[in-house]
PDB file of C-alpha atoms in Angstrom:
ATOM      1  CA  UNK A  21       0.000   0.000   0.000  1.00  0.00           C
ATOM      2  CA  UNK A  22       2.600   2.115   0.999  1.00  0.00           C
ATOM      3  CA  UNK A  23       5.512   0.634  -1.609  1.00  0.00           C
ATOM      4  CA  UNK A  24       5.578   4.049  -4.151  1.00  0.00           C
ATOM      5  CA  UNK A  25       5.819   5.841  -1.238  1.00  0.00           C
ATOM      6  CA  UNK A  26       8.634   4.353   0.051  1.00  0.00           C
ATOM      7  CA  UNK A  27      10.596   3.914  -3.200  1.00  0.00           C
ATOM      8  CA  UNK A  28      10.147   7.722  -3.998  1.00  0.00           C
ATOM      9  CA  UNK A  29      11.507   8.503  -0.294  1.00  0.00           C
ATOM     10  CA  UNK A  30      14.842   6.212  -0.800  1.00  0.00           C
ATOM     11  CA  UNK A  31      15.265   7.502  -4.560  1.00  0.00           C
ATOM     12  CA  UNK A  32      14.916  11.219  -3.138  1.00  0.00           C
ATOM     13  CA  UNK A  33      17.022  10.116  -0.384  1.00  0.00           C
ATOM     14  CA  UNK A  34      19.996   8.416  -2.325  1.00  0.00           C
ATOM     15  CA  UNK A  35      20.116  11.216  -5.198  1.00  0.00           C
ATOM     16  CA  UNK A  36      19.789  13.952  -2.830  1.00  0.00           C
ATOM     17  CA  UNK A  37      16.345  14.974  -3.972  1.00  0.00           C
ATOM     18  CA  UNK A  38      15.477  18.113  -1.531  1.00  0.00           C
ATOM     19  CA  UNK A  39      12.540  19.207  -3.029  1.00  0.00           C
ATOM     20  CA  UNK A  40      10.780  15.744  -3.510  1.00  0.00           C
ATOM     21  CA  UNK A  41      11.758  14.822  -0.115  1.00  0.00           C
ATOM     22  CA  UNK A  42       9.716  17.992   1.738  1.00  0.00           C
ATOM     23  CA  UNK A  43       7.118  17.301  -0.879  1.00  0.00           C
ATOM     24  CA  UNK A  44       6.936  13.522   0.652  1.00  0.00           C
ATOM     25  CA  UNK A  45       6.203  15.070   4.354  1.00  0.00           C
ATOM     26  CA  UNK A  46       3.751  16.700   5.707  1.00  0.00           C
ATOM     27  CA  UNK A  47       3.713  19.954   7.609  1.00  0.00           C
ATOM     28  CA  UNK A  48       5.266  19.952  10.606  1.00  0.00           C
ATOM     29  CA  UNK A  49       6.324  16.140  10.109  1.00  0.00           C
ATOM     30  CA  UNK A  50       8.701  15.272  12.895  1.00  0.00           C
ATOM     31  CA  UNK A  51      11.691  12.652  12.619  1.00  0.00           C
ATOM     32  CA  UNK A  52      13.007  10.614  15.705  1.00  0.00           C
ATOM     33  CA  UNK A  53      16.368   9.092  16.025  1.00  0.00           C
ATOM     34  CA  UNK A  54      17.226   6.984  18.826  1.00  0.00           C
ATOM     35  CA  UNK A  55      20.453   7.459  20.281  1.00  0.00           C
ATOM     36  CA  UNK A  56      21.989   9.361  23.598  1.00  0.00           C
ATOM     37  CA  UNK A  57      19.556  12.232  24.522  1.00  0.00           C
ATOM     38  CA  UNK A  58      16.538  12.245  26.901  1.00  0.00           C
ATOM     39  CA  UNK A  59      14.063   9.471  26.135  1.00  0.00           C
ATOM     40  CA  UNK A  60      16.656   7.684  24.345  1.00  0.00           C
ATOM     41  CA  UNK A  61      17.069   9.939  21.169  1.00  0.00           C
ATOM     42  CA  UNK A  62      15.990  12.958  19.331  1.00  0.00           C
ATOM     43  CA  UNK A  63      13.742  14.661  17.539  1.00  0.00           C
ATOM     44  CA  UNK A  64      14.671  16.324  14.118  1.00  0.00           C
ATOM     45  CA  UNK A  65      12.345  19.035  11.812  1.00  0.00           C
ATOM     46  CA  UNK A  66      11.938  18.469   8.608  1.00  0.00           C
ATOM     47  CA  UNK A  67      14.214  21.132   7.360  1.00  0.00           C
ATOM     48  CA  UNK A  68      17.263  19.731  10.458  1.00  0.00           C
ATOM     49  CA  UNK A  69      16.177  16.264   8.325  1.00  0.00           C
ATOM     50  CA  UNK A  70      17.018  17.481   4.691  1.00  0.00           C
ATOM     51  CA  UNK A  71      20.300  18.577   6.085  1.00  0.00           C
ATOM     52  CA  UNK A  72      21.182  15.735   7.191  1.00  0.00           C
ATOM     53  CA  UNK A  73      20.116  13.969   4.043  1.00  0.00           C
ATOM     54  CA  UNK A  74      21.289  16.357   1.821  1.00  0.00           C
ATOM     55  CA  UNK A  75      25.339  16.067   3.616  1.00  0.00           C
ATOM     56  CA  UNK A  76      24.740  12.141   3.368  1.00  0.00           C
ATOM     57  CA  UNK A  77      24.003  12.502  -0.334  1.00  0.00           C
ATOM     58  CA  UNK A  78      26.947  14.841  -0.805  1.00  0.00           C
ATOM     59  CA  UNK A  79      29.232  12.846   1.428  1.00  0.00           C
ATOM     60  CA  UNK A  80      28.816   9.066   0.721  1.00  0.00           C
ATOM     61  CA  UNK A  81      29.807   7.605  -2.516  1.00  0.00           C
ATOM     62  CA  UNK A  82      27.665   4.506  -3.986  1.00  0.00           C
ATOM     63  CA  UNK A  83      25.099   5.545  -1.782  1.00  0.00           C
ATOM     64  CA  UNK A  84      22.723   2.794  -1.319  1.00  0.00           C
ATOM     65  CA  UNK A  85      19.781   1.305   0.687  1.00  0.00           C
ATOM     66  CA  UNK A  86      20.058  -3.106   0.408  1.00  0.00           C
ATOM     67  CA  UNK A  87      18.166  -5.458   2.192  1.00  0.00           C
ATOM     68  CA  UNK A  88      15.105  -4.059   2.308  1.00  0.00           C
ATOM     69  CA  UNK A  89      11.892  -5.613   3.879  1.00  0.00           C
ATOM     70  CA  UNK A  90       8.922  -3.655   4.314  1.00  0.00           C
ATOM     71  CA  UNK A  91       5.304  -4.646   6.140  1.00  0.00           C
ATOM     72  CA  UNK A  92       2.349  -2.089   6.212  1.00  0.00           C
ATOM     73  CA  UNK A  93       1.316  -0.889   9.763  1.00  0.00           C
ATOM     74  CA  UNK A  94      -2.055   0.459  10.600  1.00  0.00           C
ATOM     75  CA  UNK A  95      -1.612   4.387   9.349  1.00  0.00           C
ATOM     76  CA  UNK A  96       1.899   3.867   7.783  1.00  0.00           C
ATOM     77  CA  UNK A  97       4.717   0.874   7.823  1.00  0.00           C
ATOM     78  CA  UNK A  98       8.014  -0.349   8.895  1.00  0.00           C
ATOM     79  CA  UNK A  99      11.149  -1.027   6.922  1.00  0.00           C
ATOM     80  CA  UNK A 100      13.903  -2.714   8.165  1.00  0.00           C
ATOM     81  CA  UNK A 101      17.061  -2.128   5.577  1.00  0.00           C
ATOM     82  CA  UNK A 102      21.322  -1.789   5.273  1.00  0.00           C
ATOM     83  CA  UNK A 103      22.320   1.753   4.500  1.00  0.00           C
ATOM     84  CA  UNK A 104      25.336   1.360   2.542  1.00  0.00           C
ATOM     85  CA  UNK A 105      28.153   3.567   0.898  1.00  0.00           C
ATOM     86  CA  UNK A 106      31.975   4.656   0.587  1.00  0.00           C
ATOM     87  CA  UNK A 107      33.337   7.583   2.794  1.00  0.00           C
ATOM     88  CA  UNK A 108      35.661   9.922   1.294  1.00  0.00           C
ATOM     89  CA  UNK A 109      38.275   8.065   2.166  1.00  0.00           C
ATOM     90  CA  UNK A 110      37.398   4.761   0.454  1.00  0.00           C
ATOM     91  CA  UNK A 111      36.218   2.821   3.911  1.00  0.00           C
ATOM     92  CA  UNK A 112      33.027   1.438   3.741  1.00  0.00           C
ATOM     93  CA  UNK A 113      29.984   2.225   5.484  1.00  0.00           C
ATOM     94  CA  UNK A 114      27.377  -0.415   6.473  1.00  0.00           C
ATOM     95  CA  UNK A 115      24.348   1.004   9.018  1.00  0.00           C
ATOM     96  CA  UNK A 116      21.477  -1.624   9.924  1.00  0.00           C
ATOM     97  CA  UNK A 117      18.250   0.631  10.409  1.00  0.00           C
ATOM     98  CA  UNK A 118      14.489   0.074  11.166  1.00  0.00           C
ATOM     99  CA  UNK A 119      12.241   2.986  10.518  1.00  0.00           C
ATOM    100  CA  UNK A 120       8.596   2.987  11.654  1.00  0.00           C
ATOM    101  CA  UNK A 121       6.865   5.609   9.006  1.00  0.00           C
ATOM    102  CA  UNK A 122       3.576   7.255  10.181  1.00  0.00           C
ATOM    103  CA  UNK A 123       1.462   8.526   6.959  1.00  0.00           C
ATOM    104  CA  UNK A 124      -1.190  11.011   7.102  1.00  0.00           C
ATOM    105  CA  UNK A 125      -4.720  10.728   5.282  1.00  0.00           C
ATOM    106  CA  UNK A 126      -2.850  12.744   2.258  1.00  0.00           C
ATOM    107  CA  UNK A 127      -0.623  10.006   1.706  1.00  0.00           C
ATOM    108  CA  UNK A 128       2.286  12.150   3.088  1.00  0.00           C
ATOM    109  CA  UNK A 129       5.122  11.221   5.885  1.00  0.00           C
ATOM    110  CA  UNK A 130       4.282  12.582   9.250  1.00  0.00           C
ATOM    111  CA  UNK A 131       6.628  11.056  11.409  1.00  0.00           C
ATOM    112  CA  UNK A 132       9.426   8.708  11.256  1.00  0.00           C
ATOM    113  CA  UNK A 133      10.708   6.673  14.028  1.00  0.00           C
ATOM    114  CA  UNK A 134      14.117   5.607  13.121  1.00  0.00           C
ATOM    115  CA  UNK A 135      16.565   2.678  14.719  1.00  0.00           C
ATOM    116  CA  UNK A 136      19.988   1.870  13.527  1.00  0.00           C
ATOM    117  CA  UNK A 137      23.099   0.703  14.655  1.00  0.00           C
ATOM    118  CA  UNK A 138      24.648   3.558  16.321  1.00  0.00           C
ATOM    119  CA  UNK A 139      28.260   2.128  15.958  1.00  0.00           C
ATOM    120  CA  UNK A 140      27.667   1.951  12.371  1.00  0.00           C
ATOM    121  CA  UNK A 141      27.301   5.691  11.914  1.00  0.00           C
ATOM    122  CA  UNK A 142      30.319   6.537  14.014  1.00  0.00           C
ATOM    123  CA  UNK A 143      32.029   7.045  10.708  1.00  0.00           C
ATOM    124  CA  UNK A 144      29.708   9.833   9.756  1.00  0.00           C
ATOM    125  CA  UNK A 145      30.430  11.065  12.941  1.00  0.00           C
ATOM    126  CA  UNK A 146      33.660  11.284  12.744  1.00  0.00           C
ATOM    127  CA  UNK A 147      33.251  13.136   9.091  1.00  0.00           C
ATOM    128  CA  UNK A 148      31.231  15.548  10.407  1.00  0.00           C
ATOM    129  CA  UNK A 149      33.207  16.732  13.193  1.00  0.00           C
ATOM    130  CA  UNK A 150      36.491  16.957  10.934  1.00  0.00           C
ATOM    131  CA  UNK A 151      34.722  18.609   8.466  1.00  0.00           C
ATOM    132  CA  UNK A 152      33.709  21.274  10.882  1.00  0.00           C
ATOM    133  CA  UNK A 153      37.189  21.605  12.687  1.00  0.00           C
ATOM    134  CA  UNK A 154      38.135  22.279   9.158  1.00  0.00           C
ATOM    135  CA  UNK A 155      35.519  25.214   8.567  1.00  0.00           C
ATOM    136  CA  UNK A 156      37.182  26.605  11.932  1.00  0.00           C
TER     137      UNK A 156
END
């Protein structure tokens, strides 16, 4: 039910797709990460989001979702998939992630709920905080 959906979220996504990914969420869509924080993570805007997905784009080469497995919820779905990719340096990146989508009655993305492997994305990380020591 939800499968074009989906697909158009991962294509925007991997080909760092801006303006189809805020046309994708609704207004005032809210994204979760789990992680440190209070209540085990943090919350993320939609614009903080296509930031975030924008740098991956720019940042990770071959960038890829595999192993994807998806199951429709009541009011949205869950996908459980491997983020993969090369750094800038030629290392690989491998993150196993779970995201629990929430859709809205226009067919748009309301929330996410995401949960991945938090040692995975120590890399990016890492890149991020030497890319802003560099900017300093």
């Amino acid at each position: 039910m939800y499968e074009e959906l989906a697909d158009r979220f991962i294509a925007a996504i991997t080909g760092g797709d801006v303006d189809t990914l805020r046309s994708l969420y609704a207004p005032g869509a809210l994204i979760w990460h789990n992680g440190p924080g209070a209540g085990g993570g943090s919350e993320q805007s939609v614009d903080d989001n296509l930031r975030t997905l924008r740098w991956l784009s720019r940042n990770l080469g071959d960038f890829r979702y595999e192993e994807i497995r998806r199951d429709a919820l009541p009011g949205g779905y869950v996908q459980r998939h491997v983020l993969r990719g090369t750094l800038p340096d030629g290392s690989p990146l491998e993150i196993a992630a779970c995201l629990f989508v929430t859709v809205d009655g226009d067919g748009r993305i309301a929330r996410i709920e995401e949960y991945a492997d938090t040692r995975g994305s120590d890399p990016l990380r890492d890149l991020a905080a030497a890319q802003r020591a560099a900017r300093a």
